[in-house]
Amino acid sequence: MSENSRPKGTPRFPEGPAPDPTGNRHERRIRSFTPRRSRVTTAQGDALRRLWPKWGLDIDGEGTLDLAELFGTDAPVVLEIGFGMGEATAQMAAADPDTNILAVDVHTPGQGNLLNLADRNGLSNIRVANGDAVILLREMLAPESLAGARVYFPDPWPKARHHKRRLIQPDFLTLLAPRLKPGAVLHCATDWEPYAEHMLEVLSAHPDFENTQEDGGYAPRPDFRPLTRFEGQGLRKGHVVHDLLFRRAATLGGA
């Protein structure tokens, strides 16, 4: 069915990601993301129709996920929040097939693109989640269920009045930490210098995380994080990319 022939008010992808996964059942609060409506290509739309029932997940806040059942294996699971068009996610999944990636975003074309990449490259270790990562963490993930977390190039919300929307904040870290296994690493990357400084300050002050760098600063880009097209464009413009790798403490709450 084409966009022009689709009756008004009907979902674009009836078997695909829901426009509002929670149905407004959860409280309103400041969001760290803004859903974007942009064109879905034919290949992305086909992937959403075919593969969402198999590899997709709506974050509805209804019940705790069984990650082994979701992936069909008991391999370690890494949570990736905000994957853009999914190229880097697909590369990391291909390079490390023994690790499962639960990739969360709200951008429909990106969701379709990642599903298409996973299908084309035979990557069975990716699941695509649609919706709010905060609800996923708070309502749907069991304690110590994650082997790691990745937040690559999140929206920096550069205007001062929008800083409260930045994802990496003390409350978010307090929510994330119990879902990580002890010693699991939160890996953040940004090319926005003020946000990098904010991340380093907030993570360094949080009792549930420890910097993996002895000097207490930024980390070199690990080999497992691909150099994305977006990052390459920024580097050519003279942007400086900072990686931060912080380990979940053995005990929580500074005990």
Backbone as numpy.savetxt, mean C-alpha at the origin, in Angstrom:
# Nx Ny Nz CAx CAy CAz Cx Cy Cz
-19.58 -4.11 -22.20 -20.43 -2.91 -22.20 -19.55 -1.67 -22.20
-19.79 -0.71 -23.10 -18.99 0.50 -23.18 -19.46 1.49 -22.13
-18.60 2.50 -21.88 -18.97 3.54 -20.92 -20.23 4.27 -21.38
-20.35 4.49 -22.71 -21.49 5.23 -23.23 -22.79 4.46 -23.11
-22.73 3.13 -23.18 -23.94 2.33 -23.14 -24.32 1.89 -21.73
-23.44 2.12 -20.76 -23.72 1.68 -19.40 -24.80 2.56 -18.78
-25.88 1.98 -18.25 -26.94 2.79 -17.64 -26.38 3.63 -16.50
-26.89 4.85 -16.40 -26.43 5.76 -15.36 -26.72 5.16 -13.99
-25.71 5.24 -13.09 -25.88 4.75 -11.72 -25.45 3.32 -11.52
-25.16 2.60 -12.59 -24.69 1.22 -12.45 -23.18 1.21 -12.31
-22.59 0.26 -11.58 -21.13 0.22 -11.39 -20.40 -0.05 -12.69
-19.21 0.51 -12.82 -18.41 0.29 -14.04 -18.00 -1.16 -14.17
-17.68 -1.79 -13.02 -17.22 -3.17 -13.03 -18.02 -3.94 -11.97
-19.16 -4.52 -12.34 -20.01 -5.19 -11.35 -19.30 -6.27 -10.56
-18.34 -6.95 -11.18 -17.59 -7.99 -10.47 -16.26 -7.46 -9.93
-16.04 -6.15 -10.05 -14.76 -5.56 -9.69 -14.78 -4.81 -8.38
-13.82 -3.88 -8.18 -13.72 -3.14 -6.92 -14.94 -2.27 -6.68
-15.40 -2.27 -5.45 -16.59 -1.50 -5.08 -16.25 -0.02 -4.97
-17.15 0.87 -5.40 -16.89 2.31 -5.24 -16.75 2.74 -3.79
-17.50 2.09 -2.90 -17.46 2.41 -1.47 -17.45 1.09 -0.69
-16.27 0.49 -0.49 -16.21 -0.85 0.10 -16.87 -0.97 1.47
-16.78 0.09 2.29 -17.33 -0.01 3.64 -18.79 0.38 3.71
-19.33 0.95 2.64 -20.72 1.38 2.68 -20.96 2.45 3.73
-19.92 3.27 4.01 -20.02 4.33 5.02 -20.37 3.82 6.40
-19.98 2.56 6.67 -20.27 2.00 8.00 -19.29 2.47 9.06
-18.16 3.03 8.63 -17.14 3.43 9.59 -17.12 4.96 9.71
-16.58 5.44 10.82 -16.65 6.85 11.13 -15.91 7.70 10.09
-16.41 8.89 9.93 -15.73 9.83 9.04 -14.50 10.38 9.76
-13.42 10.54 9.00 -12.21 11.09 9.58 -11.37 11.65 8.45
-10.30 12.33 8.80 -9.40 12.88 7.80 -8.72 11.75 7.06
-8.77 11.77 5.74 -8.16 10.73 4.93 -6.78 11.17 4.44
-5.90 10.20 4.27 -4.57 10.48 3.74 -4.53 10.33 2.23
-5.70 10.03 1.63 -5.75 9.82 0.19 -7.01 10.47 -0.37
-6.99 10.72 -1.68 -8.15 11.21 -2.39 -8.40 10.28 -3.58
-9.54 9.60 -3.63 -9.81 8.73 -4.78 -9.77 9.53 -6.07
-9.10 8.98 -7.07 -8.97 9.64 -8.37 -9.79 8.89 -9.41
-10.53 9.63 -10.19 -11.32 9.05 -11.27 -10.61 9.36 -12.58
-10.05 8.39 -13.23 -9.39 8.58 -14.51 -9.69 7.41 -15.41
-9.30 7.54 -16.65 -9.69 6.58 -17.67 -9.07 5.21 -17.43
-9.89 4.19 -17.55 -9.44 2.81 -17.46 -9.26 2.29 -18.88
-8.07 1.79 -19.19 -7.82 1.28 -20.53 -8.56 -0.05 -20.75
-8.60 -0.47 -22.00 -9.27 -1.74 -22.32 -8.61 -2.89 -21.58
-7.27 -2.92 -21.56 -6.55 -4.01 -20.89 -6.80 -3.98 -19.39
-6.82 -2.79 -18.79 -7.06 -2.68 -17.35 -8.49 -3.12 -17.01
-9.45 -2.68 -17.83 -10.83 -3.06 -17.59 -11.04 -4.55 -17.74
-10.40 -5.15 -18.73 -10.51 -6.60 -18.92 -9.93 -7.34 -17.72
-8.79 -6.85 -17.20 -8.17 -7.49 -16.04 -9.07 -7.38 -14.82
-9.71 -6.24 -14.63 -10.62 -6.08 -13.49 -11.79 -7.04 -13.59
-12.35 -7.18 -14.77 -13.50 -8.07 -14.93 -13.12 -9.53 -14.72
-11.96 -9.92 -15.26 -11.58 -11.33 -15.20 -10.96 -11.74 -13.88
-10.15 -10.84 -13.30 -9.27 -11.25 -12.22 -9.67 -10.74 -10.84
-10.53 -9.71 -10.79 -10.90 -9.21 -9.46 -11.54 -10.29 -8.59
-12.46 -11.10 -9.11 -13.03 -12.15 -8.26 -11.99 -13.14 -7.75
-10.86 -13.27 -8.45 -9.83 -14.23 -8.08 -8.77 -13.61 -7.18
-8.32 -12.40 -7.52 -7.18 -11.79 -6.84 -7.50 -10.45 -6.19
-8.74 -10.02 -6.20 -9.11 -8.73 -5.65 -9.80 -8.85 -4.31
-9.78 -7.76 -3.55 -10.36 -7.74 -2.21 -10.86 -6.34 -1.91
-12.13 -6.22 -1.55 -12.67 -4.95 -1.07 -12.47 -4.85 0.43
-11.94 -3.71 0.87 -11.71 -3.48 2.30 -13.04 -3.01 2.90
-13.84 -3.97 3.37 -15.17 -3.65 3.88 -15.23 -3.59 5.40
-14.12 -3.94 6.06 -14.10 -3.90 7.52 -14.91 -4.99 8.18
-15.30 -6.01 7.41 -16.17 -7.06 7.93 -15.38 -8.34 8.18
-14.80 -8.47 9.34 -14.14 -9.72 9.71 -12.65 -9.73 9.44
-11.95 -10.57 10.20 -10.50 -10.70 10.08 -10.13 -11.60 8.91
-9.17 -11.16 8.12 -8.73 -11.94 6.97 -7.89 -13.14 7.41
-8.09 -14.25 6.74 -7.19 -15.39 6.84 -6.23 -15.26 5.67
-5.03 -14.75 5.93 -4.10 -14.47 4.84 -3.63 -15.72 4.14
-3.49 -16.82 4.86 -3.10 -18.08 4.22 -4.17 -18.54 3.24
-5.42 -18.34 3.63 -6.51 -18.71 2.72 -6.58 -17.75 1.54
-6.36 -16.47 1.80 -6.41 -15.47 0.74 -5.40 -15.75 -0.36
-4.18 -16.12 0.05 -3.11 -16.35 -0.92 -2.98 -17.82 -1.34
-3.58 -18.69 -0.58 -3.44 -20.10 -0.87 -2.12 -20.69 -0.42
-1.35 -19.93 0.37 -0.08 -20.40 0.93 0.10 -19.74 2.29
1.01 -20.30 3.10 1.31 -19.68 4.39 2.63 -18.91 4.34
3.02 -18.47 3.14 4.24 -17.68 2.98 4.07 -16.33 3.68
5.17 -15.70 4.07 5.07 -14.39 4.72 4.38 -13.37 3.82
3.67 -12.44 4.46 2.90 -11.43 3.74 3.45 -10.04 4.07
3.72 -9.27 3.02 4.13 -7.88 3.15 3.00 -7.00 2.66
2.66 -5.99 3.42 1.62 -5.03 3.06 2.25 -3.85 2.33
1.73 -3.54 1.14 2.18 -2.35 0.41 1.01 -1.39 0.31
1.22 -0.18 0.80 0.16 0.83 0.82 0.46 1.87 -0.25
-0.40 1.92 -1.27 -0.24 2.88 -2.35 0.76 2.37 -3.38
0.28 1.72 -4.44 1.21 1.12 -5.40 1.18 1.79 -6.76
0.42 2.87 -6.91 0.41 3.58 -8.18 -0.12 2.70 -9.30
0.69 2.53 -10.36 0.30 1.68 -11.47 0.79 0.25 -11.32
1.53 -0.03 -10.24 1.86 -1.40 -9.89 3.11 -1.97 -10.52
3.86 -1.19 -11.30 5.05 -1.75 -11.95 6.08 -2.24 -10.93
6.36 -1.42 -9.92 7.34 -1.82 -8.92 6.86 -3.01 -8.12
5.57 -3.03 -7.79 5.00 -4.16 -7.05 5.18 -5.46 -7.82
4.89 -5.42 -9.11 5.04 -6.62 -9.94 6.50 -7.07 -10.01
7.42 -6.12 -10.12 8.84 -6.47 -10.17 9.29 -7.12 -8.86
8.85 -6.58 -7.72 9.24 -7.15 -6.43 8.63 -8.53 -6.24
7.39 -8.71 -6.70 6.74 -10.02 -6.59 7.46 -11.06 -7.43
7.92 -10.66 -8.61 8.63 -11.59 -9.48 10.00 -11.94 -8.92
10.66 -10.97 -8.29 12.00 -11.20 -7.75 11.98 -12.02 -6.47
10.83 -12.03 -5.77 10.73 -12.74 -4.49 9.43 -13.53 -4.44
9.36 -14.63 -5.19 8.10 -15.38 -5.28 7.69 -16.07 -3.98
8.61 -16.16 -3.01 8.29 -16.80 -1.74 7.70 -15.83 -0.73
7.49 -14.58 -1.14 6.83 -13.59 -0.30 5.55 -13.13 -0.97
4.46 -13.12 -0.21 3.18 -12.64 -0.73 3.06 -11.14 -0.49
2.45 -10.44 -1.45 2.28 -8.99 -1.35 0.80 -8.66 -1.35
0.33 -8.02 -0.29 -1.02 -7.50 -0.21 -0.93 -6.02 -0.53
-1.34 -5.65 -1.74 -1.14 -4.30 -2.26 -2.44 -3.51 -2.20
-2.42 -2.36 -1.55 -3.63 -1.57 -1.29 -3.57 -0.25 -2.05
-4.67 0.08 -2.73 -4.78 1.38 -3.39 -6.25 1.64 -3.66
-6.55 2.88 -4.06 -7.93 3.25 -4.37 -8.07 3.68 -5.83
-7.00 3.59 -6.60 -6.98 4.07 -7.99 -7.34 2.93 -8.92
-8.52 3.01 -9.51 -9.03 1.90 -10.32 -8.11 1.54 -11.49
-7.60 2.49 -12.28 -6.70 2.09 -13.36 -5.45 1.37 -12.85
-4.91 1.82 -11.72 -3.75 1.14 -11.14 -4.08 -0.27 -10.69
-5.25 -0.45 -10.11 -5.67 -1.79 -9.70 -5.75 -2.72 -10.90
-6.36 -2.22 -11.98 -6.45 -3.03 -13.19 -5.10 -3.30 -13.80
-4.21 -2.30 -13.76 -2.88 -2.48 -14.35 -2.07 -3.51 -13.59
-2.14 -3.48 -12.25 -1.39 -4.46 -11.46 -1.94 -5.86 -11.67
-3.25 -6.01 -11.72 -3.82 -7.32 -12.00 -3.37 -7.83 -13.37
-3.33 -6.93 -14.35 -2.89 -7.32 -15.69 -1.43 -7.74 -15.68
-0.58 -7.00 -14.97 0.84 -7.36 -14.87 1.02 -8.71 -14.18
0.26 -8.93 -13.10 0.36 -10.21 -12.39 -0.04 -11.36 -13.29
-1.09 -11.16 -14.05 -1.57 -12.22 -14.95 -0.57 -12.50 -16.06
-0.08 -11.45 -16.69 0.85 -11.62 -17.81 2.15 -12.27 -17.39
2.57 -12.01 -16.16 3.86 -12.52 -15.69 3.74 -13.74 -14.78
2.54 -14.28 -14.66 2.34 -15.48 -13.86 2.65 -15.29 -12.39
2.28 -14.14 -11.85 2.59 -13.82 -10.45 1.38 -14.15 -9.58
1.45 -15.25 -8.88 0.33 -15.67 -8.03 0.48 -15.17 -6.59
1.53 -14.41 -6.32 1.80 -13.95 -4.95 1.39 -12.50 -4.73
0.44 -12.00 -5.53 -0.08 -10.64 -5.38 -1.59 -10.71 -5.16
-2.08 -9.95 -4.18 -3.50 -9.71 -4.03 -3.69 -8.19 -3.97
-4.73 -7.72 -4.63 -4.98 -6.28 -4.75 -6.18 -5.92 -3.87
-5.96 -5.02 -2.94 -7.02 -4.60 -2.01 -7.47 -3.19 -2.35
-8.78 -2.99 -2.34 -9.38 -1.72 -2.71 -9.98 -1.06 -1.47
-9.48 0.15 -1.15 -10.07 0.86 -0.04 -9.05 1.48 0.89
-9.47 1.69 2.12 -8.71 2.44 3.12 -7.80 1.50 3.91
-6.49 1.73 3.83 -5.54 0.87 4.53 -5.72 0.95 6.05
-6.20 2.07 6.54 -6.42 2.19 7.99 -7.49 1.21 8.44
-8.58 1.10 7.69 -9.63 0.14 8.04 -9.12 -1.28 7.90
-8.32 -1.54 6.88 -7.73 -2.87 6.71 -6.92 -3.24 7.95
-6.06 -2.34 8.40 -5.22 -2.62 9.56 -6.05 -2.77 10.83
-6.97 -1.88 11.01 -7.71 -1.84 12.28 -8.73 -2.95 12.41
-9.40 -3.29 11.30 -10.54 -4.20 11.37 -10.28 -5.59 10.80
-9.25 -5.75 9.93 -9.20 -6.96 9.12 -7.89 -7.74 9.19
-6.89 -7.22 9.87 -5.61 -7.93 9.97 -5.34 -8.33 11.41
-4.95 -9.57 11.60 -4.69 -10.10 12.94 -3.36 -9.57 13.47
-3.18 -9.59 14.78 -1.89 -9.20 15.36 -0.75 -10.06 14.81
0.37 -9.41 14.53 1.60 -10.07 14.08 1.38 -10.93 12.83
0.51 -10.46 11.94 0.22 -11.21 10.72 1.07 -10.77 9.53
1.80 -9.65 9.67 2.55 -9.10 8.55 4.05 -9.25 8.76
4.74 -9.65 7.69 6.20 -9.78 7.72 6.90 -8.49 7.34
6.14 -7.47 6.97 6.72 -6.19 6.61 5.66 -5.28 6.04
6.02 -4.00 5.88 5.12 -3.02 5.29 5.93 -2.06 4.44
5.32 -1.60 3.34 5.99 -0.69 2.41 5.07 0.49 2.10
5.63 1.67 2.18 4.92 2.89 1.81 5.85 3.68 0.91
5.67 3.54 -0.39 6.57 4.17 -1.36 5.89 5.37 -2.01
6.53 6.52 -1.87 6.11 7.76 -2.51 4.64 8.10 -2.22
4.28 8.14 -0.94 2.92 8.56 -0.59 2.72 10.03 -0.90
1.48 10.43 -0.99 1.17 11.84 -1.23 1.81 12.68 -0.13
2.67 13.65 -0.50 3.35 14.44 0.56 2.47 15.52 1.17
1.31 15.80 0.57 0.46 16.87 1.06 1.33 18.07 1.44
1.92 18.74 0.46 2.94 19.75 0.74 2.45 21.01 1.45
1.17 21.39 1.26 0.69 22.59 1.92 0.56 22.37 3.42
0.97 23.36 4.19 0.99 23.21 5.65 -0.38 22.84 6.21
-1.43 23.38 5.65 -2.77 23.09 6.18 -3.20 21.66 5.91
-2.47 20.96 5.02 -2.80 19.57 4.69 -1.87 18.56 5.36
-0.90 19.02 6.13 0.06 18.08 6.74 -0.63 17.03 7.60
-1.78 17.36 8.16 -2.52 16.41 8.99 -2.99 15.21 8.18
-2.99 15.32 6.85 -3.43 14.22 5.99 -2.31 13.23 5.67
-1.09 13.56 6.02 0.03 12.66 5.70 -0.16 11.32 6.41
0.15 10.25 5.69 -0.09 8.91 6.24 0.81 8.61 7.43
2.10 8.93 7.31 3.04 8.56 8.36 2.91 9.56 9.52
2.09 9.17 10.48 1.81 9.95 11.67 1.87 9.02 12.87
2.03 9.53 14.09 2.11 8.65 15.27 0.93 7.69 15.40
-0.29 8.17 15.17 -1.46 7.29 15.32 -1.42 6.13 14.33
-0.99 6.41 13.10 -0.91 5.34 12.10 0.14 4.31 12.51
1.28 4.76 12.99 2.34 3.84 13.40 1.88 2.98 14.59
1.15 3.58 15.50 0.63 2.83 16.64 -0.36 1.76 16.19
-1.12 2.05 15.13 -2.04 1.07 14.57 -1.30 -0.03 13.82
-0.28 0.34 13.08 0.46 -0.62 12.26 1.30 -1.58 13.09
1.98 -1.07 14.09 2.99 -1.86 14.81 2.49 -3.21 15.30
1.31 -3.32 15.95 0.87 -4.64 16.44 0.58 -5.64 15.33
0.33 -5.16 14.12 0.05 -6.08 13.01 1.33 -6.62 12.39
2.47 -6.02 12.73 3.76 -6.48 12.24 4.34 -7.50 13.21
5.02 -8.48 12.66 5.76 -9.41 13.51 6.94 -8.67 14.14
7.38 -9.07 15.34 8.57 -8.45 15.92 9.75 -8.54 14.96
10.42 -7.43 14.76 11.55 -7.40 13.85 11.19 -7.10 12.41
9.90 -7.12 12.06 9.48 -6.80 10.70 9.81 -5.34 10.39
10.09 -5.06 9.12 10.57 -3.74 8.72 9.48 -2.96 8.00
9.30 -1.72 8.42 8.51 -0.74 7.68 9.48 0.03 6.80
9.24 -0.01 5.49 10.11 0.64 4.52 9.34 1.76 3.84
9.79 2.99 4.03 9.18 4.15 3.41 10.17 4.78 2.43
9.64 5.42 1.40 10.49 6.15 0.46 9.72 7.36 -0.03
10.42 8.47 -0.18 9.80 9.69 -0.69 10.86 10.55 -1.37
10.41 11.34 -2.34 11.31 12.29 -2.99 10.97 13.72 -2.59
10.15 13.85 -1.54 9.77 15.18 -1.05 10.52 15.42 0.25
11.53 16.27 0.20 12.45 16.46 1.32 11.75 16.78 2.64
10.79 17.73 2.67 10.14 18.00 3.96 9.39 16.80 4.52
8.82 15.98 3.64 8.11 14.79 4.12 9.10 13.76 4.63
10.25 13.64 3.97 11.28 12.72 4.46 11.71 13.12 5.87
11.90 14.40 6.08 12.29 14.88 7.41 11.19 14.58 8.43
9.94 14.78 8.02 8.81 14.48 8.91 8.77 13.00 9.25
8.93 12.12 8.24 8.93 10.69 8.48 10.03 10.29 9.46
11.23 10.80 9.23 12.35 10.43 10.09 12.10 10.88 11.53
11.55 12.06 11.69 11.27 12.57 13.04 10.21 11.73 13.74
9.10 11.45 13.03 7.99 10.72 13.63 8.38 9.28 13.94
9.06 8.61 13.00 9.47 7.23 13.22 10.51 7.12 14.33
11.45 8.05 14.37 12.50 8.00 15.39 11.94 8.20 16.78
10.85 8.96 16.89 10.26 9.25 18.20 9.29 8.17 18.67
8.91 7.26 17.76 7.88 6.29 18.13 8.50 5.11 18.88
7.95 4.73 20.03 8.57 3.67 20.85 8.49 2.28 20.22
7.62 2.09 19.22 7.44 0.75 18.64 8.33 0.48 17.44
9.17 1.46 17.07 10.01 1.30 15.89 11.45 1.71 16.19
12.37 1.00 15.54 13.80 1.26 15.71 14.45 1.44 14.34
15.25 2.45 14.21 15.94 2.70 12.94 16.96 1.59 12.69
16.96 1.05 11.47 17.94 0.02 11.13 19.31 0.61 10.86
19.39 1.95 10.75 20.67 2.61 10.47 21.34 3.05 11.76
22.57 2.65 11.94 23.27 2.96 13.20 23.40 4.45 13.43
23.48 5.24 12.34 23.64 6.68 12.51 22.32 7.40 12.74
21.20 6.62 12.74 19.90 7.21 13.00 19.33 8.00 11.84
19.88 7.81 10.64 19.43 8.59 9.49 18.74 7.76 8.43
18.84 8.25 7.21 18.22 7.57 6.08 19.04 6.37 5.66
18.39 5.47 4.91 19.05 4.24 4.46 19.34 4.33 2.96
20.37 3.64 2.48 20.55 3.52 1.03 19.36 2.76 0.43
19.06 3.04 -0.84 17.97 2.31 -1.47 18.32 0.84 -1.55
17.50 -0.04 -0.94 17.78 -1.47 -1.01 17.64 -1.98 -2.44
18.39 -3.01 -2.75 18.33 -3.59 -4.09 16.94 -4.09 -4.44
16.15 -4.50 -3.43 14.85 -5.08 -3.73 13.80 -4.03 -4.10
14.07 -2.74 -3.84 13.11 -1.71 -4.27 13.49 -1.23 -5.65
12.67 -1.53 -6.66 13.03 -1.15 -8.03 13.04 0.36 -8.20
13.84 0.81 -9.14 13.83 2.21 -9.55 12.68 2.38 -10.52
11.62 3.04 -10.08 10.42 3.15 -10.90 10.54 4.28 -11.92
9.65 4.26 -12.89 9.61 5.32 -13.89 9.36 6.67 -13.23
8.44 6.69 -12.28 8.15 7.92 -11.54 9.39 8.44 -10.83
10.12 7.53 -10.17 11.32 7.93 -9.45 12.40 8.43 -10.40
12.54 7.74 -11.54 13.52 8.17 -12.53 13.24 9.56 -13.04
11.96 9.89 -13.25 11.61 11.24 -13.69 11.99 12.27 -12.64
11.74 11.92 -11.38 12.10 12.84 -10.31 13.60 13.05 -10.20
14.36 11.97 -10.33 15.81 12.08 -10.25 16.36 12.96 -11.37
15.78 12.83 -12.56 16.23 13.67 -13.68 15.92 15.14 -13.45
14.92 15.40 -12.60 14.59 16.78 -12.26 15.40 17.29 -11.07
16.28 16.44 -10.56 17.11 16.84 -9.44 16.54 16.52 -8.07
15.46 15.74 -8.03 14.89 15.35 -6.73 15.83 14.37 -6.03
15.82 14.42 -4.71 16.59 13.49 -3.89 15.62 12.52 -3.24
15.83 11.23 -3.44 14.95 10.22 -2.86 15.55 9.70 -1.57
14.73 9.65 -0.53 15.16 9.15 0.76 14.41 7.85 1.09
15.16 6.85 1.52 14.58 5.60 2.02 14.72 5.58 3.53
13.68 5.06 4.19 13.71 4.89 5.64 13.32 3.46 5.94
14.15 2.75 6.69 13.87 1.38 7.08 13.88 1.29 8.60
12.69 1.08 9.17 12.54 1.00 10.62 11.98 -0.36 10.99
12.57 -0.95 12.00 12.20 -2.29 12.47 11.21 -2.19 13.63
10.17 -3.07 13.60 9.25 -3.12 14.74 9.99 -3.63 15.96
9.80 -2.95 17.06 10.49 -3.34 18.29 10.02 -4.71 18.78
10.87 -5.37 19.54 10.52 -6.70 20.07 9.32 -6.65 21.00
9.20 -5.57 21.75 8.04 -5.36 22.60 7.43 -4.01 22.27
6.12 -3.90 22.43 5.43 -2.68 22.05 5.23 -1.75 23.24
5.06 -0.49 22.90 4.79 0.50 23.94 5.99 0.89 24.74
7.19 0.60 24.21 8.41 1.00 24.90 8.73 0.18 26.12
8.06 -0.98 26.26 8.30 -1.82 27.45 9.68 -2.46 27.37
